[in-house]
XYZ file of C-alpha atoms in Angstrom:
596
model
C -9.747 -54.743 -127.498
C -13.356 -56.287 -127.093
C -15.099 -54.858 -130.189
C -13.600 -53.391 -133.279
C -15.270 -50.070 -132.754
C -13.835 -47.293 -130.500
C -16.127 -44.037 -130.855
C -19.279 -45.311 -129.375
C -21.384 -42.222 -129.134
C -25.052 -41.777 -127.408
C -27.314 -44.786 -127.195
C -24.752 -46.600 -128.478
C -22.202 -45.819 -125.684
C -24.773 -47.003 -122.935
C -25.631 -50.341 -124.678
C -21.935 -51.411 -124.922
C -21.887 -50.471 -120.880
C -25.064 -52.889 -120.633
C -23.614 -55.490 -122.883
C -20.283 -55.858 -121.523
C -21.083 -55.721 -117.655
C -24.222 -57.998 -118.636
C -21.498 -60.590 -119.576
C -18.671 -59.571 -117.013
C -16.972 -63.015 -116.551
C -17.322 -63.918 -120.108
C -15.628 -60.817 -121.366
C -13.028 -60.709 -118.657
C -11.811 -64.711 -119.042
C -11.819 -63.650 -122.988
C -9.465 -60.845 -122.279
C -6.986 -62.724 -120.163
C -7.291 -65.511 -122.958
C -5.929 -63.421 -125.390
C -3.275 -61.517 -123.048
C -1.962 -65.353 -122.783
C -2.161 -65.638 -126.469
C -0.828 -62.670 -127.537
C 2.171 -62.915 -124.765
C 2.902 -66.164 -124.386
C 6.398 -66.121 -126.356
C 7.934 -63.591 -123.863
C 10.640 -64.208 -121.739
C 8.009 -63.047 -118.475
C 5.872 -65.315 -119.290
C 7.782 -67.726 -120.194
C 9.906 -68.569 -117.281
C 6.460 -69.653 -115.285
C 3.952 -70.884 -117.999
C 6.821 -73.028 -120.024
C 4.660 -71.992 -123.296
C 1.522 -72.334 -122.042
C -1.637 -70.076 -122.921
C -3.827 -72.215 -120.296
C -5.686 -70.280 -117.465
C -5.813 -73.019 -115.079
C -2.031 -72.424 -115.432
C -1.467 -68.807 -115.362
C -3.268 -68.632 -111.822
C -1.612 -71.763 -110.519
C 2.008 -70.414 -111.372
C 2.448 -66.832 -112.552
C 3.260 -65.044 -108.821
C 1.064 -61.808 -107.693
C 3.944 -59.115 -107.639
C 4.427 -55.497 -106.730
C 6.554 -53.298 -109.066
C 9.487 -54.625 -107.631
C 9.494 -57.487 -109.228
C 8.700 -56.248 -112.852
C 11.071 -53.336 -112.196
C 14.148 -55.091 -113.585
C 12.433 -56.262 -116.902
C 10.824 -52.363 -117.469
C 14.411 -51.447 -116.344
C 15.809 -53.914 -119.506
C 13.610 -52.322 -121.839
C 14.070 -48.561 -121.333
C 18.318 -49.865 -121.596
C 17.221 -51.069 -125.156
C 16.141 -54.610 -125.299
C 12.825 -55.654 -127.233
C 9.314 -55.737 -125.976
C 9.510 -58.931 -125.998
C 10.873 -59.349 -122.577
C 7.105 -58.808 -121.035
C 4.491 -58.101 -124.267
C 4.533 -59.512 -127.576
C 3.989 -55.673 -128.603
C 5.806 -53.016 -129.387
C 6.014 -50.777 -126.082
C 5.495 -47.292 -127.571
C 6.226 -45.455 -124.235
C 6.968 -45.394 -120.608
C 3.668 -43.732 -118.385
C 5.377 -42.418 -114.863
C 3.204 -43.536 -112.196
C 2.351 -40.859 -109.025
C 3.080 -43.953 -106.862
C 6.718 -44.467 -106.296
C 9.707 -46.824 -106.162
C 12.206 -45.686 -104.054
C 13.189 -41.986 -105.151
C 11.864 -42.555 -108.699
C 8.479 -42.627 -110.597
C 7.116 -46.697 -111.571
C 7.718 -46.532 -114.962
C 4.657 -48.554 -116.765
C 5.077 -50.325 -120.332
C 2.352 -49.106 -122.627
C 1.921 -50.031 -126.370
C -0.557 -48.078 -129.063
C -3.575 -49.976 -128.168
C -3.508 -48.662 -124.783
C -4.541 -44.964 -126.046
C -7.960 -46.728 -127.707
C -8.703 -48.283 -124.667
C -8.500 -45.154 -122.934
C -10.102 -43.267 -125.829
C -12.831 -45.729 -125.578
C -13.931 -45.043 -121.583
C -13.721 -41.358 -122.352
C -16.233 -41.797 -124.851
C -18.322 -43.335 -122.563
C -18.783 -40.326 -120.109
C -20.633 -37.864 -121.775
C -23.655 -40.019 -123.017
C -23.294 -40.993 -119.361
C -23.589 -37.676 -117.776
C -26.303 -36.255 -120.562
C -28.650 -38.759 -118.901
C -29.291 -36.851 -115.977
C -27.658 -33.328 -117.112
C -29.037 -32.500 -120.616
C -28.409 -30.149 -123.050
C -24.946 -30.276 -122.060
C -24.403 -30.368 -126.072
C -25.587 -26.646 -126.188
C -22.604 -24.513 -124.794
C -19.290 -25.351 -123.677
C -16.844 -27.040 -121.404
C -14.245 -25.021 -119.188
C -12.017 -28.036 -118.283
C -8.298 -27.150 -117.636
C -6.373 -29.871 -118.622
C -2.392 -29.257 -118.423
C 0.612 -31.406 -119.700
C 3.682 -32.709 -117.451
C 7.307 -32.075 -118.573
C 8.637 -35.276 -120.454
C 11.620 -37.271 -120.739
C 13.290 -39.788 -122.699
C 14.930 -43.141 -121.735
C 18.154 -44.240 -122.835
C 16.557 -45.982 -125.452
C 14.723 -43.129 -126.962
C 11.121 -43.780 -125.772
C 9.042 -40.851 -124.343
C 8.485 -41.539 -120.691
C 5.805 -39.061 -119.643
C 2.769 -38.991 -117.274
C -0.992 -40.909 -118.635
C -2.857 -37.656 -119.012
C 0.323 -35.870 -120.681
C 0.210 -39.142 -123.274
C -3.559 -38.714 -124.017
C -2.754 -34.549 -124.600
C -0.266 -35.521 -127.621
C -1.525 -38.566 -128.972
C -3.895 -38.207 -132.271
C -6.858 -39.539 -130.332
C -6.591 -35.992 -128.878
C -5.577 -33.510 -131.300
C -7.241 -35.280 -134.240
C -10.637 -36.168 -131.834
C -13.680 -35.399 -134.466
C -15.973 -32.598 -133.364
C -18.406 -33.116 -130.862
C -21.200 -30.587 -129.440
C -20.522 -32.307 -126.235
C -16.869 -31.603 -125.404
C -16.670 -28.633 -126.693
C -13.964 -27.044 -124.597
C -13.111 -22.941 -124.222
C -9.293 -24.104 -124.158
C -7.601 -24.118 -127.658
C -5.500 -27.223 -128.009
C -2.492 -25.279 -128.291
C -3.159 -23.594 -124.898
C -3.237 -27.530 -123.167
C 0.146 -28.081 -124.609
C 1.519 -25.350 -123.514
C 5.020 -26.851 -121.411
C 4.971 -23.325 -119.511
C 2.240 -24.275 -116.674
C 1.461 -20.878 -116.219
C 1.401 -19.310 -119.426
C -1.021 -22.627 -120.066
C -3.480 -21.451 -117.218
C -3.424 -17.390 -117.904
C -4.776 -18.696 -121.614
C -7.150 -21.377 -120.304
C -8.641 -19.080 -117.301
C -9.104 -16.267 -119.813
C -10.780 -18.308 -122.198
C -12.748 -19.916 -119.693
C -14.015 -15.704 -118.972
C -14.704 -14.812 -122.286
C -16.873 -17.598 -123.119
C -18.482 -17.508 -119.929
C -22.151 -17.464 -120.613
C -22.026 -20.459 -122.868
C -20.030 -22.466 -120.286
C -22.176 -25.209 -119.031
C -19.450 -27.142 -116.946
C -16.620 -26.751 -115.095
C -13.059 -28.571 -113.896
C -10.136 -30.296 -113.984
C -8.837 -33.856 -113.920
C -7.941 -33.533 -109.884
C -9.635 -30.916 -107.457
C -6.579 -29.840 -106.513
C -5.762 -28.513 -109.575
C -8.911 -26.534 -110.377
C -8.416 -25.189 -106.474
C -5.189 -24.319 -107.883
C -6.507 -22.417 -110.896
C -8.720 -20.342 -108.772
C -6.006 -18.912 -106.659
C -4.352 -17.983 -110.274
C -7.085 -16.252 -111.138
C -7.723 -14.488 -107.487
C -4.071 -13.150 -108.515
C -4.269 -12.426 -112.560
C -8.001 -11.304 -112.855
C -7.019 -7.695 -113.185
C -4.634 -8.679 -116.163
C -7.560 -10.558 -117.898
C -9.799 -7.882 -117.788
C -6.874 -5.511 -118.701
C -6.359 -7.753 -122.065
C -9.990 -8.192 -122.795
C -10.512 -4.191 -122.637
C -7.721 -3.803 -124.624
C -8.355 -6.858 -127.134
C -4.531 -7.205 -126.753
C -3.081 -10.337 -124.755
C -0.771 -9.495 -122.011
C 2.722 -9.371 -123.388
C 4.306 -11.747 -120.372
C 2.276 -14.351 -122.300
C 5.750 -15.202 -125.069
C 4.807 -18.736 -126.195
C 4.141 -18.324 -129.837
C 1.397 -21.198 -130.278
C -0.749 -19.602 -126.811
C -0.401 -16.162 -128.565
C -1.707 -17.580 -132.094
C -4.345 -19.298 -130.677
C -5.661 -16.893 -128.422
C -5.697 -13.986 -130.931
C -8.745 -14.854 -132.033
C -10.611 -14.931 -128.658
C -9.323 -11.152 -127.646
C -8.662 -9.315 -130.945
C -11.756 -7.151 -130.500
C -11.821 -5.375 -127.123
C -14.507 -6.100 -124.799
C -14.934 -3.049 -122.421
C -18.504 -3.978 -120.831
C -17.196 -8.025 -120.905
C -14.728 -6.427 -118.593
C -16.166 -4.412 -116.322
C -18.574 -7.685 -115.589
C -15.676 -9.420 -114.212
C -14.063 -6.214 -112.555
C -17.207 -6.117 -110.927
C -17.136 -9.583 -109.933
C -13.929 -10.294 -108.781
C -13.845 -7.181 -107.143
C -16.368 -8.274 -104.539
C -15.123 -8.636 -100.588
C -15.750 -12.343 -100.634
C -15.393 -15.019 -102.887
C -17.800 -17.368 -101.927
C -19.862 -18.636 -104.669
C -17.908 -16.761 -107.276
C -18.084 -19.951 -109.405
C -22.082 -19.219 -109.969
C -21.058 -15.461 -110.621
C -18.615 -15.739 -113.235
C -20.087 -18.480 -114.925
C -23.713 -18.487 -114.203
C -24.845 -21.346 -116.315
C -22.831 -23.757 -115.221
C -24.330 -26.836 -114.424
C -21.792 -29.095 -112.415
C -17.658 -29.294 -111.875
C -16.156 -32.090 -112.770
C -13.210 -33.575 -110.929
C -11.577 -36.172 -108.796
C -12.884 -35.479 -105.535
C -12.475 -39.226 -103.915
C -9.432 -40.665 -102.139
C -6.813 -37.956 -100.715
C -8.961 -35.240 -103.164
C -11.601 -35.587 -100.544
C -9.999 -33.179 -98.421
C -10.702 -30.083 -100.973
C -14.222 -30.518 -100.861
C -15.056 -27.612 -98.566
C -13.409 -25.494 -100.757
C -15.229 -26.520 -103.460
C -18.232 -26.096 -101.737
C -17.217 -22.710 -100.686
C -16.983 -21.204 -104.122
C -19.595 -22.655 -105.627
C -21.615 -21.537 -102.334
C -22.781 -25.544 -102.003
C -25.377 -24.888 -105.719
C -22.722 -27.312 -107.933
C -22.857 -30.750 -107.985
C -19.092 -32.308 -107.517
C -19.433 -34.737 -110.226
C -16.375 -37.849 -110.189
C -16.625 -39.481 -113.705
C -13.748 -42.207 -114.034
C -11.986 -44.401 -112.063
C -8.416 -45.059 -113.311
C -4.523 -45.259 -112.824
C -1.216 -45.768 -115.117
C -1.372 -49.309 -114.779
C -4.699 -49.389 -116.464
C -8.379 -47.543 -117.029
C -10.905 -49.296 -115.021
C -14.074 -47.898 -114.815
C -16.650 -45.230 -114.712
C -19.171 -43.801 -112.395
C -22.474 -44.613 -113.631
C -24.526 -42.255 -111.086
C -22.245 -39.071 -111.485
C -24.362 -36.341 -109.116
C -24.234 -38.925 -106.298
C -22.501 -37.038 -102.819
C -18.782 -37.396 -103.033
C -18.922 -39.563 -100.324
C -20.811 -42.378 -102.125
C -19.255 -42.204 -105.309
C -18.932 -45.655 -107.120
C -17.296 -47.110 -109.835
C -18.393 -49.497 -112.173
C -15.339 -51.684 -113.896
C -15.476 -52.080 -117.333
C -14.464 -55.813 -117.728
C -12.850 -55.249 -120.789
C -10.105 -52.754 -119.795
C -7.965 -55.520 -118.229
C -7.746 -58.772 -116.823
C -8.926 -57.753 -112.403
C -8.489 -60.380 -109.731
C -8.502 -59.219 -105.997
C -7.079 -59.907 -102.534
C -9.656 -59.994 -100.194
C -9.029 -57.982 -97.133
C -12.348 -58.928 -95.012
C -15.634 -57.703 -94.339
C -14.559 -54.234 -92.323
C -11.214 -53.866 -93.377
C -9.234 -55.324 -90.602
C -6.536 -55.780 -92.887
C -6.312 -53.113 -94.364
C -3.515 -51.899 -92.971
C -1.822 -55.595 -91.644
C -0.926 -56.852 -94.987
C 2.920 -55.257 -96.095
C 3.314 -54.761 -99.819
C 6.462 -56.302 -99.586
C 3.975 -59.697 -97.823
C 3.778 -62.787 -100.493
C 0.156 -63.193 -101.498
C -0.542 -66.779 -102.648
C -2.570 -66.954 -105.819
C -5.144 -69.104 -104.705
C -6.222 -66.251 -102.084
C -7.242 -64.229 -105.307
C -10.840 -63.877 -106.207
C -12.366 -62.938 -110.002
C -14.104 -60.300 -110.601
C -17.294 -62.292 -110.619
C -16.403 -63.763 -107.154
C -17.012 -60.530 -104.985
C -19.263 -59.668 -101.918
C -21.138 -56.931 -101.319
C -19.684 -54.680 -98.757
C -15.760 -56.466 -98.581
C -13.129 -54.622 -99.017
C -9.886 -55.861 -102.006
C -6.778 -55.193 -103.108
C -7.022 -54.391 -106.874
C -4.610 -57.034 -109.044
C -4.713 -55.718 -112.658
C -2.694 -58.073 -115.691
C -2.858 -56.041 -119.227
C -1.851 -56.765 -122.484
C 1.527 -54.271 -122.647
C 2.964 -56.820 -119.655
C 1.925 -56.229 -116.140
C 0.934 -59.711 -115.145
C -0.819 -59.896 -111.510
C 0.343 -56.442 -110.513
C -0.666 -55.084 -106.795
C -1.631 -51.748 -107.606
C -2.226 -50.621 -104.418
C -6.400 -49.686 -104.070
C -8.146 -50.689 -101.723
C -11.552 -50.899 -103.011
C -14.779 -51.420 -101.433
C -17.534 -53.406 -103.392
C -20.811 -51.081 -103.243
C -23.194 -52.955 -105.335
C -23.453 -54.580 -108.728
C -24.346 -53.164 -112.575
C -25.673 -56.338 -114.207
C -22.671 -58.615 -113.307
C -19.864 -56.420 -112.482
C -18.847 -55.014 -109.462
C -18.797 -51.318 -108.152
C -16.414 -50.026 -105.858
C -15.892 -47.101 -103.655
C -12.409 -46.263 -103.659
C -11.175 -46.116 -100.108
C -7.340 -45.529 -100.029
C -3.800 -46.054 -101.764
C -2.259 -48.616 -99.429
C 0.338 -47.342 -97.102
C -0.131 -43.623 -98.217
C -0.286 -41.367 -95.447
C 0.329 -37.684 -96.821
C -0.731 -36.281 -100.115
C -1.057 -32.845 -101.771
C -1.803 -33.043 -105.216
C -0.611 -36.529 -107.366
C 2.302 -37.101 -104.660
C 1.451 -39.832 -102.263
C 4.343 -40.165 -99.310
C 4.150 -43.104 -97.558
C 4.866 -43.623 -93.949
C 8.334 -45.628 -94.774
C 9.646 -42.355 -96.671
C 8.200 -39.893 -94.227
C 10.801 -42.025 -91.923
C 13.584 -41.476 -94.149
C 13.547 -38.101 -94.863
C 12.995 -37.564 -91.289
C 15.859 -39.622 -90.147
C 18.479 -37.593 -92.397
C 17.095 -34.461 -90.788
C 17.226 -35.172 -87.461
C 21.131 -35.691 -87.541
C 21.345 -32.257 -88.479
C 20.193 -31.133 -84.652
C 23.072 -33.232 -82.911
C 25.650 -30.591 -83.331
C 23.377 -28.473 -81.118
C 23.131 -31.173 -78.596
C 19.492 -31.453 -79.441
C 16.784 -34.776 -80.239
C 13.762 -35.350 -81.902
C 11.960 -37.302 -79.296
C 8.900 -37.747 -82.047
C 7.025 -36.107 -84.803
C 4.262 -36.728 -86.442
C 2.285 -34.798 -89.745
C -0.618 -33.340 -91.371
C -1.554 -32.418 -95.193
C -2.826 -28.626 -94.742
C -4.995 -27.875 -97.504
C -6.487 -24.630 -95.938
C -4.245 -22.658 -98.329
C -3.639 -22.839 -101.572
C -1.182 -24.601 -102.421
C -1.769 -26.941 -99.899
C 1.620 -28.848 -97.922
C 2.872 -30.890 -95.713
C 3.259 -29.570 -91.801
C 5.359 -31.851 -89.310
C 5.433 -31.469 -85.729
C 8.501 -32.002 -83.804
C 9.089 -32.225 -80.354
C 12.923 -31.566 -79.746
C 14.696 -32.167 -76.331
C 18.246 -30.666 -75.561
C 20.842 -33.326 -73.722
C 21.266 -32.262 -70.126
C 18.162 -29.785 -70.128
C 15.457 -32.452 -69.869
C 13.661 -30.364 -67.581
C 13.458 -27.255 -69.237
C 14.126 -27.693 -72.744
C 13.007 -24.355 -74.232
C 16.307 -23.380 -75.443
C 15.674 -22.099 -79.265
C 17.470 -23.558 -81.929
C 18.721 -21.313 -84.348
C 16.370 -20.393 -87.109
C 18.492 -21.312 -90.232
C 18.999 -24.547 -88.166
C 15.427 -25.535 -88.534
C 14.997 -24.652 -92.063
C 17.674 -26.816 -93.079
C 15.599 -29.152 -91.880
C 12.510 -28.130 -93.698
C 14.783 -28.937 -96.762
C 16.435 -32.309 -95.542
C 12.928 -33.552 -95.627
C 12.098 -32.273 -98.554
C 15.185 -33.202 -100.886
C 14.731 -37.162 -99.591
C 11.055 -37.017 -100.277
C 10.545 -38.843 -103.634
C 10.381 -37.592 -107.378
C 7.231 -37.055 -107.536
C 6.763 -34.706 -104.048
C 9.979 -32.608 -105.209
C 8.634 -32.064 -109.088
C 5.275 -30.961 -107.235
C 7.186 -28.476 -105.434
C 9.815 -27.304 -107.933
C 8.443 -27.502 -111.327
C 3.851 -28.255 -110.723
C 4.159 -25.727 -107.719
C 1.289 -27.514 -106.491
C 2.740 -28.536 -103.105
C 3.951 -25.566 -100.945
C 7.018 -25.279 -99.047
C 7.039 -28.191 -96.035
C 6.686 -26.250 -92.567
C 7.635 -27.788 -89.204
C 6.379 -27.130 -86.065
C 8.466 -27.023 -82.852
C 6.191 -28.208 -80.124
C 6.540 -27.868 -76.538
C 7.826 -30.846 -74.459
C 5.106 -33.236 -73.242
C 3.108 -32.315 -76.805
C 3.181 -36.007 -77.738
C 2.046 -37.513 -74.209
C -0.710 -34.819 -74.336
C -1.639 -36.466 -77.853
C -1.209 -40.191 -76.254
C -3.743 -39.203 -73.080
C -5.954 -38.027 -75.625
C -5.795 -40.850 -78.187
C -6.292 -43.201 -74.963
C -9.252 -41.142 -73.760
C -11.024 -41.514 -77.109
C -11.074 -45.845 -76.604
C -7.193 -46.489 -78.102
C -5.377 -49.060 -75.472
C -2.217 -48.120 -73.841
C -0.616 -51.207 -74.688
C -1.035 -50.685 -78.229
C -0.433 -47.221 -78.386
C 1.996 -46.013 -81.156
C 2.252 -42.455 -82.355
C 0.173 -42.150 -85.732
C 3.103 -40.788 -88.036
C -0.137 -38.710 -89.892
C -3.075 -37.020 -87.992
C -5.948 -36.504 -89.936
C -8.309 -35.630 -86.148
C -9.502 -31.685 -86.005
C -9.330 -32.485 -82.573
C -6.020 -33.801 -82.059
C -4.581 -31.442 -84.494
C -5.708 -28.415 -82.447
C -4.096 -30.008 -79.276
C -0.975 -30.174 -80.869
C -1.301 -26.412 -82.149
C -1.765 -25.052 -78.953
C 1.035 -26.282 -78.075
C 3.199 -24.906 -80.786
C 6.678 -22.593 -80.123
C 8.113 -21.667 -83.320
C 7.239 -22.906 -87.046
C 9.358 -23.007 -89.832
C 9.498 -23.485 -93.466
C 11.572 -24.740 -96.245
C 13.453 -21.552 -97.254
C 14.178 -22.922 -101.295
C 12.653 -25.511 -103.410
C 14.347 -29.261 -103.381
C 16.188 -30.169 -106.529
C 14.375 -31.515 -109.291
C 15.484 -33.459 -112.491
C 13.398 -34.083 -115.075
């Protein structure tokens, strides 16, 4: 890692930010100088450098890849083999990507140096944000943080999710003190496997130190969403146990109970009739500012598919809390921070850290014409890349990220915007996951899956003599939890005229589950285990639905020649077309089957 030091703290934190994006290309050619070093020996590397630690070589002949292509070698290592196959370090665990391969999570290599690079951009965000919020080192933080269940591969090492790693690693339990992450949530409560025994402690901590909470969040806005509809449900048991000074009894894991005694052990009678008094109100908007009423700003992810729970954010926090983004970062690798945190969602930027990883980019033009025209599966010829000192203002790139525990000129699938510069490196406004179309929570469905799991459940209408002429879907995040909605038009063979006939009901949520159980891991552990995602509804549509959509598509400048039906609608306008015309909806009567 560039430096020897990882807490940087204060002044301190800021002048490594100056000194390292002051000197962007020198830092980020001595990284990949020492990746080359460091890795040259392994068979990866090997089998296109011939031995060679040479720059000039690795871009000439080390191929830019998607997962597919490392798959086989992670695939090697999990089976047993050494390290060595990809990084001449000992890979410590597997990090389960949100993106997918096929039905299963990307597994990425990680080795113990990984968790001080990451420890080293957390650091960085508090001196960051105390620059235009301060005093934030004067009360506490009400972040709910939550771990994912774990596995092992047949090798023995933990595979597990990046934030789930940082949760049980020392850099988190054994973190020093510090006035300025001083969270409500005992340790023990974040560890917590049982999701909802871990939220009923965090929420009611979160209540009883409510007038000395000065922020508020979660890593995604989905999940702090998420956390208020628990406590729209439970808030009558919280002020139950803090009357009582006795923790409700449903709460059985031994470590939440241990830690929380100490919170509730003295009942609180006038603590609770404040929040009966509260909650209790006929609407919830701006309950946020009620219940914790010094809180300055909530932190969470609110760019990319998170965008979409901004209203509700807005709603109940009544519009007075700044939505405040503070990192930019992924499994592959931590990239960068936002340097102007209480900028509008909408013009959030990133600033990349040069010495996270080694970045190169595939330019994708000026206005993003091809955006959506290059495949992932498309070869991308390495002299098309550009460094990270190389960028435009205003073009849009494919991130390329090579680290030291063996990802060498990995797609990861952003498509980044460049916004403007800090000193010499780039900032970015993240503008999509390539090829995503619906997403919940951390599941992204693409539109080549959305086609599979819709082709197995059309077959199960042709005993019926019925056909899905088309479909299309939405993400509907008006309700928490938030899921997927799909819009079918069926015909029935020999009734093209007046095909109203029903279809049985059972029918139609058996296909509500066909879609679900050949969605990938990551959708069906959402819905079974997170219960983040709700149950997938479809919508029966009447015939001529889909030319009414077409005629309107056409009407707002799209060319008849070139029309294809967009497999996700994301247009108020065209959704409400196709909603009037609804017959029947359905939903997925049981949760799909999940392994861990």
């Amino acid at each position: 890692m560039d430096g020897k030091k990882l807490e940087y703290k204060g002044e301190e934190a800021l002048k490594e930010i100056e000194r390292l994006t002051a000197k962007a290309g020198r830092v980020q050619l001595d990284i990949l100088k020492e990746i080359l070093t460091r890795n040259s020996k392994t068979e990866y590397l090997s089998k296109y450098m011939k031995g060679s630690k040479d720059v000039s070589d690795f871009k000439q002949r080390v191929p830019v890849i998607t997962y597919k292509a490392i798959q086989p070698y992670i695939k090697r290592i999990t089976n047993g083999e050494d390290s060595s196959l990809i990084t001449g370090h000992p890979i410590t665990e597997i990090l389960c990507s949100s993106g997918t391969s096929g039905r299963e999570p990307k597994m990425m290599p990680s080795i113990a140096e990984d968790l001080d690079r990451r420890t080293f951009l957390y650091n960085l965000i508090m001196p960051i944000m105390n620059q235009y919020v301060p005093g934030l080192d004067e009360g506490k933080a009400m972040l709910l943080y939550f771990v994912k269940a774990e596995t092992s591969t047949p090798c023995g090492l933990p595979a597990r999710t990046v934030l789930t790693s940082y949760y049980k690693s020392r850099h988190f339990k054994c973190r020093s003190p510090d006035p300025f992450n001083n969270c409500t949530s005992p340790d023990q409560t974040i560890l917590c496997n049982d999701s909802n025994q871990s939220m009923y402690c965090q929420l009611l901590s979160g209540i009883v130190h409510r007038h000395q909470v000065l922020r508020l969040g979660a890593v995604f806005a989905s999940a702090f969403l998420r956390a208020l509809s628990f406590l729209e449900r439970n808030w009558i048991n919280f002020c139950n146990d803090i009357r009582s000074g006795q923790l409700d009894p449903l709460i059985t894991d031994p470590e939440c109970r241990s830690s929380m005694a100490p919170l509730i052990s003295v009942p609180n009678p006038s603590l609770a009739d404040e929040i009966n008094e509260i909650c209790s109100l006929p609407s919830w908007k701006g309950i946020l500012c009620q219940l914790w009423p010094k809180a300055k700003y909530i932190e969470a992810v609110v760019t990319g598919s998170m965008a979409q729970y901004i209203p509700a954010l807005e709603y109940y926090s009544d519009g007075k809390l700044p939505l405040v983004c503070t990192m930019y970062a992924s499994s592959e690798c931590y990239f960068g921070v936002n340097l102007k945190p209480l900028s509008d969602p909408a013009d959030v930027s990133f600033t990349l850290l040069p010495n996270m990883g080694y970045f190169e980019f595939i330019p994708l033009g000026e206005n993003g014409t091809r955006l959506m025209n290059i495949d992932d599966d498309e070869e991308v010829r390495n002299d098309k890349l550009v460094d990270l000192v190389q960028l435009s203002l205003g073009c849009y790139y494919e991130l390329v990220v090579t680290t030291f525990a063996g990802l060498y000129r990995h797609r990861v699938g952003d498509v980044l915007q460049v916004t403007g510069f800090h000193n010499k490196a780039p900032q970015f406004r993240f503008i999509c996951r390539r090829n995503v179309v619906l997403s919940i929570d951390t599941d992204k469905t693409n539109e080549e899956d959305l086609h599979k799991s819709v082709s197995v459940a059309k077959k199960l209408l042709e005993p019926f003599d019925a056909l899905l002429v088309e479909y299309t879907s939405h993400a509907d995040t008006s309700r928490l939890p938030g899921h997927y909605v799909m819009y079918w038009e069926i015909i029935y063979h020999g009734s093209m005229v007046d095909a109203t006939a029903p279809l049985d009901d059972k029918v139609m949520q058996e296909c509500c589950i066909a879609v679900e159980e050949e969605l990938d891991y990551i959708y069906r552990r959402c819905r079974a285990y997170d219960k983040s995602v709700g149950p997938l509804e479809i919508r029966v549509v009447e015939p001529g639905s889909f030319d009414a959509l077409m005629d309107y598509f056409i009407s707002q400048g799209g060319s008849i020649n070139q029309y294809k039906t967009p497999r996700c609608i994301k247009s108020n306008k065209a959704l409400k077309l196709l909603d009037s015309n609804v017959k029947a909806c359905f939903f997925s009567p049981r949760d799909p089957k999940w392994i861990p």
